[in-house]
Coordinates of C-alpha atoms and ligand atoms in Angstrom, one line a residue:
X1 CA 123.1 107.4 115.2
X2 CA 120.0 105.2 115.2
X3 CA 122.5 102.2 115.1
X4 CA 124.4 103.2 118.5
X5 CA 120.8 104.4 120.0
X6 CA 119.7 100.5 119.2
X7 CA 123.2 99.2 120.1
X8 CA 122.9 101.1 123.7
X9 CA 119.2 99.5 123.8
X10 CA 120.0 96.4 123.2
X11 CA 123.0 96.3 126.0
X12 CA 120.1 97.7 128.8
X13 CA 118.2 95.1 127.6
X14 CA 120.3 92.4 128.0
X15 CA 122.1 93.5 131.0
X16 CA 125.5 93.7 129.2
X17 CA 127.6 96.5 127.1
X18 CA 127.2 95.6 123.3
X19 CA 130.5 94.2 122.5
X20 CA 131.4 93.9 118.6
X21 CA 130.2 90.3 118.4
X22 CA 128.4 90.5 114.7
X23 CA 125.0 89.3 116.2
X24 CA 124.7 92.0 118.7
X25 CA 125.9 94.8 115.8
X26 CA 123.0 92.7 113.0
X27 CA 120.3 93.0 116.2
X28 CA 121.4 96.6 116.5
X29 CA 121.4 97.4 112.7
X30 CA 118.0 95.8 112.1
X31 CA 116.8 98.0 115.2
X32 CA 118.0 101.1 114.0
X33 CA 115.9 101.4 111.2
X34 CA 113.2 99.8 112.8
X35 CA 113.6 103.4 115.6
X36 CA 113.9 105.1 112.6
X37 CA 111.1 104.0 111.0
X38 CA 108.6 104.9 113.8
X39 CA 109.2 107.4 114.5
X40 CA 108.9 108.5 110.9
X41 CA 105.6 106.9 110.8
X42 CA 104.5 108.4 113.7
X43 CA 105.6 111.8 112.5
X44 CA 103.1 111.2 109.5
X45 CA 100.4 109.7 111.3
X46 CA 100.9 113.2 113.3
X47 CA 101.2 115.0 110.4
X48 CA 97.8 113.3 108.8
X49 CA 96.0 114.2 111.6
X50 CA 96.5 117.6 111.5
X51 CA 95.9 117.9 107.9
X52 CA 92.3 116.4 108.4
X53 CA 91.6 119.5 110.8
X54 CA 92.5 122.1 108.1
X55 CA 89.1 121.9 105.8
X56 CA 88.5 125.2 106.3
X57 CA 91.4 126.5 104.4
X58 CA 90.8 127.7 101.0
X59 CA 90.9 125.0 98.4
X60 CA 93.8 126.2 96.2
X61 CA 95.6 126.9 99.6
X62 CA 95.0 123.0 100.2
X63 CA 97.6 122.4 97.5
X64 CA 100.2 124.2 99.0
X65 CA 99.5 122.5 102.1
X66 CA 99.8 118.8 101.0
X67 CA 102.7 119.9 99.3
X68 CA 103.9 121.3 102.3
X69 CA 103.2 118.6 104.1
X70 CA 106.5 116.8 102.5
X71 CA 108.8 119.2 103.8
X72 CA 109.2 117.9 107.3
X73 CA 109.9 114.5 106.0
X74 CA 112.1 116.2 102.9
X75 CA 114.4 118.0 105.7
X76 CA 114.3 115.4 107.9
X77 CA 116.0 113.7 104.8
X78 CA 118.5 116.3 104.3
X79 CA 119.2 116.4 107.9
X80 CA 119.8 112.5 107.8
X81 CA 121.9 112.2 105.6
X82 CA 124.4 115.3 107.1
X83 CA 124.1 113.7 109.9
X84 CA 124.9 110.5 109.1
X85 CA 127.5 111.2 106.2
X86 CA 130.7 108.1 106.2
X87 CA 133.5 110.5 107.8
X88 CA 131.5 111.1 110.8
X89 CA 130.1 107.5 111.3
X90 CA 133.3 106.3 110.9
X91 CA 134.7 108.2 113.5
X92 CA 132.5 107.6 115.7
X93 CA 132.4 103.6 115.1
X94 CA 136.5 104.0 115.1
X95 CA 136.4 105.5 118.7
X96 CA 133.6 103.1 119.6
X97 CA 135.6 100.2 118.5
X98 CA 138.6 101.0 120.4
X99 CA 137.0 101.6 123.2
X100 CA 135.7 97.7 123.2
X101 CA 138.8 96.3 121.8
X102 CA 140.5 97.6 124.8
X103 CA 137.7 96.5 127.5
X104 CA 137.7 93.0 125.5
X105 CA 141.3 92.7 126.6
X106 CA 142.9 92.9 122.9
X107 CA 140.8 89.9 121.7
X108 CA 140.7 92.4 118.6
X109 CA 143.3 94.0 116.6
X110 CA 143.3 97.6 115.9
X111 CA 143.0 96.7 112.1
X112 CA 140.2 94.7 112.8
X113 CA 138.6 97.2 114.4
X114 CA 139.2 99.8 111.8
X115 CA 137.9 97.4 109.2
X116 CA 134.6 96.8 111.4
X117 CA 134.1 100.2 112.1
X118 CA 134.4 100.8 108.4
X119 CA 131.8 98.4 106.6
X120 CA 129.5 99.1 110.0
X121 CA 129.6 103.2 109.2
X122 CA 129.0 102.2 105.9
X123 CA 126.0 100.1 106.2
X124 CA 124.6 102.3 108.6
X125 CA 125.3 105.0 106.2
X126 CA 123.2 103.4 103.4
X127 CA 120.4 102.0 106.0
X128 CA 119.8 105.9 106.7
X129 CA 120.1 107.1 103.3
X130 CA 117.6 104.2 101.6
X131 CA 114.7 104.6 104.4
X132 CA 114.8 108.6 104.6
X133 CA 114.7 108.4 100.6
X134 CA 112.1 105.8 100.6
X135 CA 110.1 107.7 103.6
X136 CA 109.4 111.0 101.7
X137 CA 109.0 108.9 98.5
X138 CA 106.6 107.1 99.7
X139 CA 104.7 110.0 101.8
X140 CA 105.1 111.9 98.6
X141 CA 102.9 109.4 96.4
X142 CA 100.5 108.7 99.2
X143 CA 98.4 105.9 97.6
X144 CA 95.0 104.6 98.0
X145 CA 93.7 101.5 97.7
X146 CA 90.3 100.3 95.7
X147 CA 89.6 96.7 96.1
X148 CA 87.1 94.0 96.5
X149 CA 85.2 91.0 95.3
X150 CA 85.1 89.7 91.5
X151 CA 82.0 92.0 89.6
X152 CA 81.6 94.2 92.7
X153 CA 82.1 96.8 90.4
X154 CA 85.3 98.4 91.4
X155 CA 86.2 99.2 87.6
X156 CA 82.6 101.2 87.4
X157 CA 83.8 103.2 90.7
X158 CA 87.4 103.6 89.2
X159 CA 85.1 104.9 86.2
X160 CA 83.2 107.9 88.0
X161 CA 86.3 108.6 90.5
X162 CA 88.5 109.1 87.4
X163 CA 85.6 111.9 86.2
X164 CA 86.4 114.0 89.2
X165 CA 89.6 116.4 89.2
X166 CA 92.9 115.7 90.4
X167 CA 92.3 111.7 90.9
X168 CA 94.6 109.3 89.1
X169 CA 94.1 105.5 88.6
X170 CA 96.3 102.9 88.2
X171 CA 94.3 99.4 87.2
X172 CA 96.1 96.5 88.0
X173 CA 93.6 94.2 85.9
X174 CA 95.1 96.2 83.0
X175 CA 99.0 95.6 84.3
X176 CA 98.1 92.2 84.2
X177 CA 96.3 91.9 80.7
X178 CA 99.5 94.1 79.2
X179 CA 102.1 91.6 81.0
X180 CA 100.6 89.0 79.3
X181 CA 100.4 90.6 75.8
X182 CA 103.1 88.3 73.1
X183 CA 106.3 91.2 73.8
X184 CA 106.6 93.8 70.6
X185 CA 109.6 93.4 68.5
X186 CA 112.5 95.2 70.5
X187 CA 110.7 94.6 73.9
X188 CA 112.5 93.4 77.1
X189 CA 111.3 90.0 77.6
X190 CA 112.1 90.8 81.3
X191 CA 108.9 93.0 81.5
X192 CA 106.2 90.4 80.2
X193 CA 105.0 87.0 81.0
X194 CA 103.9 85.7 78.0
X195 CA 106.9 83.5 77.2
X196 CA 106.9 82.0 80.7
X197 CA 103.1 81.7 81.0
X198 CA 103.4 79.1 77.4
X199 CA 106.3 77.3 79.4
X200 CA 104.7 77.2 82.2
X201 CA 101.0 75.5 80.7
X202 CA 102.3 73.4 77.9
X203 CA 100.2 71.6 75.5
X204 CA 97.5 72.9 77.2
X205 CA 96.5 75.7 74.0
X206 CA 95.7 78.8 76.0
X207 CA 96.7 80.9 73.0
X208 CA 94.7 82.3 70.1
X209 CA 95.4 82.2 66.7
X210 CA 97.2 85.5 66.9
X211 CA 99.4 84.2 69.1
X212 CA 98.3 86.1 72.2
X213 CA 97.1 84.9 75.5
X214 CA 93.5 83.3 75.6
X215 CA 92.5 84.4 79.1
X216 CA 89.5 82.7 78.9
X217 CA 91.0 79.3 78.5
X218 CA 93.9 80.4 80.7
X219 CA 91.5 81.2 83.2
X220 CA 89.5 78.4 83.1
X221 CA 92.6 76.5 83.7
X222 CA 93.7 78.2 86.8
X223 CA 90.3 78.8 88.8
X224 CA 89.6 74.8 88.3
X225 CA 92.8 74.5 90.0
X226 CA 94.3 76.6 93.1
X227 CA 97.5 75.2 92.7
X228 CA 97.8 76.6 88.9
X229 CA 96.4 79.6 90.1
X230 CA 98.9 80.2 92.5
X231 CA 101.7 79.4 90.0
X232 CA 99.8 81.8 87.8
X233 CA 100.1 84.6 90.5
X234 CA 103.6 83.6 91.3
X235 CA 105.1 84.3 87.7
X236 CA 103.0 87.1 87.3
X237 CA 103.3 89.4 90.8
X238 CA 107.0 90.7 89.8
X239 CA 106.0 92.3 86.7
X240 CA 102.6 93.3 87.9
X241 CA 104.4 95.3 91.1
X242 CA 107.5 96.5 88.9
X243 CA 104.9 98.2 86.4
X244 CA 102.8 99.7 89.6
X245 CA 105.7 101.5 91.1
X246 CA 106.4 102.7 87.9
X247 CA 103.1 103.7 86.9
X248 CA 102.8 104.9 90.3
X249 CA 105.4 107.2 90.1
X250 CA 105.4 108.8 86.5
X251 CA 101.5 109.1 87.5
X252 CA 101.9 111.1 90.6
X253 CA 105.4 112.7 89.9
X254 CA 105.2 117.0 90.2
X255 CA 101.5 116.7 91.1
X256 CA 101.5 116.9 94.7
X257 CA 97.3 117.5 94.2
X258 CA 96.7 114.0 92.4
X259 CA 94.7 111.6 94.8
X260 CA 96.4 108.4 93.1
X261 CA 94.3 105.2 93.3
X262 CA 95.2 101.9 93.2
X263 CA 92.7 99.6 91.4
X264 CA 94.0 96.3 92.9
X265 CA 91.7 92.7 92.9
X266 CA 94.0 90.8 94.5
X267 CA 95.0 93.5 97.6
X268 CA 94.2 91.5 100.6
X269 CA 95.1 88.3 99.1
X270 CA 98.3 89.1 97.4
X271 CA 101.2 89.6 99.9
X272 CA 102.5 92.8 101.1
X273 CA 100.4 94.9 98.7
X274 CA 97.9 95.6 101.8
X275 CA 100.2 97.4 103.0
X276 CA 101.6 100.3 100.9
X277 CA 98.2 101.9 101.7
X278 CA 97.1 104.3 104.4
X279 CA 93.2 104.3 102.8
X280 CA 91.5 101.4 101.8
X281 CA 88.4 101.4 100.2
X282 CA 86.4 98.3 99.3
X283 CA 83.9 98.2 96.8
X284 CA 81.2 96.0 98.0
X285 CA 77.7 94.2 97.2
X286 CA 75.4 91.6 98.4
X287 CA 76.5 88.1 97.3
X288 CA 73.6 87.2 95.4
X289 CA 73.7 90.0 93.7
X290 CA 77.2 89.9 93.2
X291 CA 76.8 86.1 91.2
X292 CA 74.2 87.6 89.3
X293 CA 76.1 90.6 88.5
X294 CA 79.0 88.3 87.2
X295 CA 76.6 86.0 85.4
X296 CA 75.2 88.6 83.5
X297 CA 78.9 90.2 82.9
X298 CA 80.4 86.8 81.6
X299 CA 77.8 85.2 80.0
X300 CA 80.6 82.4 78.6
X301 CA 80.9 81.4 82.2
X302 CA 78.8 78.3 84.1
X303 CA 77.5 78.7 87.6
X304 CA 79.9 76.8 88.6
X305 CA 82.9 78.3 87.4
X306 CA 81.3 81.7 88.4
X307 CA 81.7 79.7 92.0
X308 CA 85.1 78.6 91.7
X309 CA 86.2 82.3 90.9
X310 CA 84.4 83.7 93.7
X311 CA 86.1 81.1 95.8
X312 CA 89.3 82.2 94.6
X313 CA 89.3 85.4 96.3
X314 CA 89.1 86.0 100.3
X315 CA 85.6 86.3 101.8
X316 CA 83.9 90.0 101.2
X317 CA 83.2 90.4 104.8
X318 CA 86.8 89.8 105.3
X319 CA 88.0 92.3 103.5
X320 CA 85.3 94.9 104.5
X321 CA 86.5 94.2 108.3
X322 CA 89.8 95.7 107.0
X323 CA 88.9 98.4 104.5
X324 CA 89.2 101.8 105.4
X325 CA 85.9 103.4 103.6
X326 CA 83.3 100.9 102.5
X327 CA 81.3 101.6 99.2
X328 CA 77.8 100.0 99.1
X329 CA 77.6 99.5 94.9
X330 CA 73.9 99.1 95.5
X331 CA 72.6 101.9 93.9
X332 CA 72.3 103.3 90.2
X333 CA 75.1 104.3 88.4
X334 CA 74.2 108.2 88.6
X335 CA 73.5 108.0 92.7
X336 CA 77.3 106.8 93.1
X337 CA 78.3 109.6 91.7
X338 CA 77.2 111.3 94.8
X339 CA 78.6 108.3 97.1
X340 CA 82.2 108.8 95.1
X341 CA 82.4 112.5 95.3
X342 CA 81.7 112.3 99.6
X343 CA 84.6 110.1 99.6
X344 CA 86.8 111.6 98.1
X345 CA 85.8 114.5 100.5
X346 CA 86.4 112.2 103.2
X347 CA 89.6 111.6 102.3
X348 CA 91.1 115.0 101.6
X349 CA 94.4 115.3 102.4
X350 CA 94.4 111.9 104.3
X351 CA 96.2 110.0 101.9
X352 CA 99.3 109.3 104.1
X353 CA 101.1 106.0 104.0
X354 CA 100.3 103.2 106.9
X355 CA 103.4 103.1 109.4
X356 CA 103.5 99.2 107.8
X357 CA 103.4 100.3 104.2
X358 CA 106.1 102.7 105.2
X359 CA 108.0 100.0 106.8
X360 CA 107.3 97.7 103.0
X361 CA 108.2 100.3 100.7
X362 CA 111.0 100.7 102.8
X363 CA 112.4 97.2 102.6
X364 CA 110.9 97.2 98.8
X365 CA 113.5 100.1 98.3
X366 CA 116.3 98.6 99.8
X367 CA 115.6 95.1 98.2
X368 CA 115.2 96.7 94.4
X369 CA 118.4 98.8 94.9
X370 CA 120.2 95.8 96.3
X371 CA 122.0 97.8 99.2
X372 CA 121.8 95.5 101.5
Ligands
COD1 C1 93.1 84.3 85.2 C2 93.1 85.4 84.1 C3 93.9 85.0 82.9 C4 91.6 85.5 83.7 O1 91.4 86.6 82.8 P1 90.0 87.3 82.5 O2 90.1 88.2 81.4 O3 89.0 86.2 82.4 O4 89.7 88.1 83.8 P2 90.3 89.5 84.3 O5 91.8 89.5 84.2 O6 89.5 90.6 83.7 O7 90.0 89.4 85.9 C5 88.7 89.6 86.3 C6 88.6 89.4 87.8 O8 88.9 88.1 88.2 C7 89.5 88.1 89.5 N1 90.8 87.5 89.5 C8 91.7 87.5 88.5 N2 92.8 86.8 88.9 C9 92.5 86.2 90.1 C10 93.2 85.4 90.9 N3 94.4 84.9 90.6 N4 92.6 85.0 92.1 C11 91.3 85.4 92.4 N5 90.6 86.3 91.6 C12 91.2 86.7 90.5 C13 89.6 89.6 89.9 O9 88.5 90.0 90.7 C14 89.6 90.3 88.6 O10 89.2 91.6 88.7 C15 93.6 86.8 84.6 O11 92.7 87.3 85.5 C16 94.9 86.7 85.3 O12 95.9 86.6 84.6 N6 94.9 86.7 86.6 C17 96.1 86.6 87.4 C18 96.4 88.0 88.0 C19 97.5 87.9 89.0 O13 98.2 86.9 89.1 N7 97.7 88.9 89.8 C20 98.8 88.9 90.8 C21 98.4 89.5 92.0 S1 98.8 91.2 92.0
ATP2 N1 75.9 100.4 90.5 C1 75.7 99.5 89.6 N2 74.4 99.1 89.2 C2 74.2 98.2 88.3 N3 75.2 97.5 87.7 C3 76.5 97.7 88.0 C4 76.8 98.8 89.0 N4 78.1 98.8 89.1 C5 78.6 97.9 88.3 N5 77.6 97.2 87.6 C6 77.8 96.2 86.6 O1 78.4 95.0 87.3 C7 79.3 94.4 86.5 C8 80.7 94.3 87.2 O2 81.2 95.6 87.4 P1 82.7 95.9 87.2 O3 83.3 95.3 86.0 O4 82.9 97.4 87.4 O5 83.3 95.1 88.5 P2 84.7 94.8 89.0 O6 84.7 94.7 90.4 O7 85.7 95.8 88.4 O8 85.0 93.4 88.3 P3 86.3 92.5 88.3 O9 86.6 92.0 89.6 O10 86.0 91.4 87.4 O11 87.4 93.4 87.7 C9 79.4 95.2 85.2 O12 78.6 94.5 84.2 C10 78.8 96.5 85.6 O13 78.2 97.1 84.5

């Protein structure tokens, strides 16, 4: 459906009827979901808006609500996928098809045509399956983001946030840490980093006499050196995102009502990650008081390489210019309390995917169940 709509499109456009060239069809396919996808999106955004509205309601009627909030996109689904089911996409391609074979004078051969129309009904099949599936997963989960610079105190925020009811947090700080753990006896080597991490820094004695990862040594290593550091990063994204999802969705599963955070370091500066969330929040201090705050954290650490760390991660006024909700951590552990429990206030029922992280888990889907 969304295939033809971009196929029609696409001919407008270009002042010509879409003939069964395979660019035309790959420019159509790609804008099919691309349609489908915003207006998805723009259904949520819709959807969040109207949500915000509804403080009033009675809290344990708010459940029911968020909950509720999923069945648009749920039937929207269900209506997708009858609608787009192989028999009738086939059809219709098969009729399409002829149609151009015979205005392209027989260049094609019926066979062809039916083969075409086959693999194109099928594709489009999948496309609309894997992006409705990944749309109400994703608006389902409806993560937030907590991120910002080295000893801002993000962990201490995770801390009170996790006090309050109905809020779950995934640290990646602690993803990473585990990934790097020597694997147990029986454990998929395909899940942990260790192995390649020794590989990867030979002869350079990172590890302990347990065996186990020094990450003081391996850090040293990789802040002196950006290069190493993004090798470091490379080898260890895969697992780090393959045990979030995961987390992420045995954390949140049956508990529409969970506000699932996202402790994440590295958000801005890692790729894509930015964009799986609707609400950002970045936890943020002055700098001198952030270097003293690490200082005093890590006494084992020099100025110096206190410096190099901090100049490992994007600029805190960056990342405050794209945060959602920016928390001041300048106050006493007790008054943040109060600071925490107004955001999470502030972000009732608001929790809904960005129409770009929409779009990511989207292609994430597709990529990790290798439909394409
Ligand atoms: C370098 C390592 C061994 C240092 O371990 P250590 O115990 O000293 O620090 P810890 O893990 O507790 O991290 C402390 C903080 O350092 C900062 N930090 C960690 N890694 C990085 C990095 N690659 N770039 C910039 N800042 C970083 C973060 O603010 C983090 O919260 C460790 O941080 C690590 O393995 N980092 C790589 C993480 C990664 O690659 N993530 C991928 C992006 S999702
Ligand atoms: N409001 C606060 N007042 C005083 N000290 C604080 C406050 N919040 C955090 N700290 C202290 O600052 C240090 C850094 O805090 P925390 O470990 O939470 O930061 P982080 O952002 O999680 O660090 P990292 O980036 O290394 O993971 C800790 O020693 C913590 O006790």
């Amino acid at each position: 459906m969304f295939s033809f709509a971009a196929s029609w499109l696409l001919g407008t456009l270009t002042g010509r009827n879409a003939s069964l060239q395979m660019r035309d069809q790959l420019i159509a396919l790609a804008l099919a979901p691309a349609i489908g996808l915003l207006a998805g999106a723009l259904l949520m955004r819709a959807q969040a808006k109207k949500f915000r509205s509804v403080r009033h309601v009675q809290e344990d009627w708010r459940s029911a609500l968020s909950s509720l909030a999923n069945l648009p996109v749920l039937a929207g689904m269900f209506f997708g996928v009858a609608t787009t089911s192989p028999e009738s996409l086939f059809y219709a391609c098969t009729r399409r098809s002829l149609e151009i074979a015979r205005a392209e004078g027989d260049r094609y051969t019926i066979a062809e045509c039916k083969e075409y129309a086959f693999m194109h009904s099928f594709l489009t099949f999948w496309i609309c399956c894997s992006f409705l599936w990944w749309l109400a997963v994703a608006n389902t989960l409806q993560p937030i983001g907590i991120t910002g610079g080295i000893a801002c105190g993000k962990s201490t925020i995770c801390k009170i946030l996790k006090k309050q009811d109905n809020v779950a947090i995934v640290d990646l700080d602690e993803i990473a840490h585990d990934v790097q753990r020597p694997p147990k006896k029986g454990e998929a080597v395909m899940n942990n980093c260790y192995q390649t991490i020794l590989e990867t820094f030979p002869g350079k004695k990172i590890t302990k006499r347990d065996g186990s990862i020094d990450r003081k040594k391996l850090g040293d290593i990789v802040f002196a050196d950006p290069a190493k550091r993004r090798l470091l990063e490379a080898i260890m994204r895969p697992k780090i995102m393959q045990a979030m999802v995961w987390r992420m969705v045995t954390g949140k599963m049956f508990r529409t009502n969970t506000k699932l955070m996202i402790e994440a370091p590295l958000l801005f500066e890692a790729p894509i990650l930015r964009y799986i969330f609707g609400i950002i929040i970045v936890v943020s201090i002055p700098p001198d008081e952030q270097l003293k705050r690490l200082k005093k954290r890590n006494p084992e650490l020099t100025t110096a390489q206190c410096e190099q760390r901090l100049e490992a991660q994007m600029p805190l006024e960056e990342k405050k210019k794209m945060a959602t909700i920016v928390i001041e951590n300048d106050k006493s552990e007790a008054e943040m309390e109060e600071v925490c429990k107004q955001v999470l206030k502030d972000i009732e029922h608001n929790g809904m995917l960005s129409m770009e992280g929409v779009f990511f888990i989207f292609m994430f889907g597709r990529f990790v169940l290798g439909i394409w």
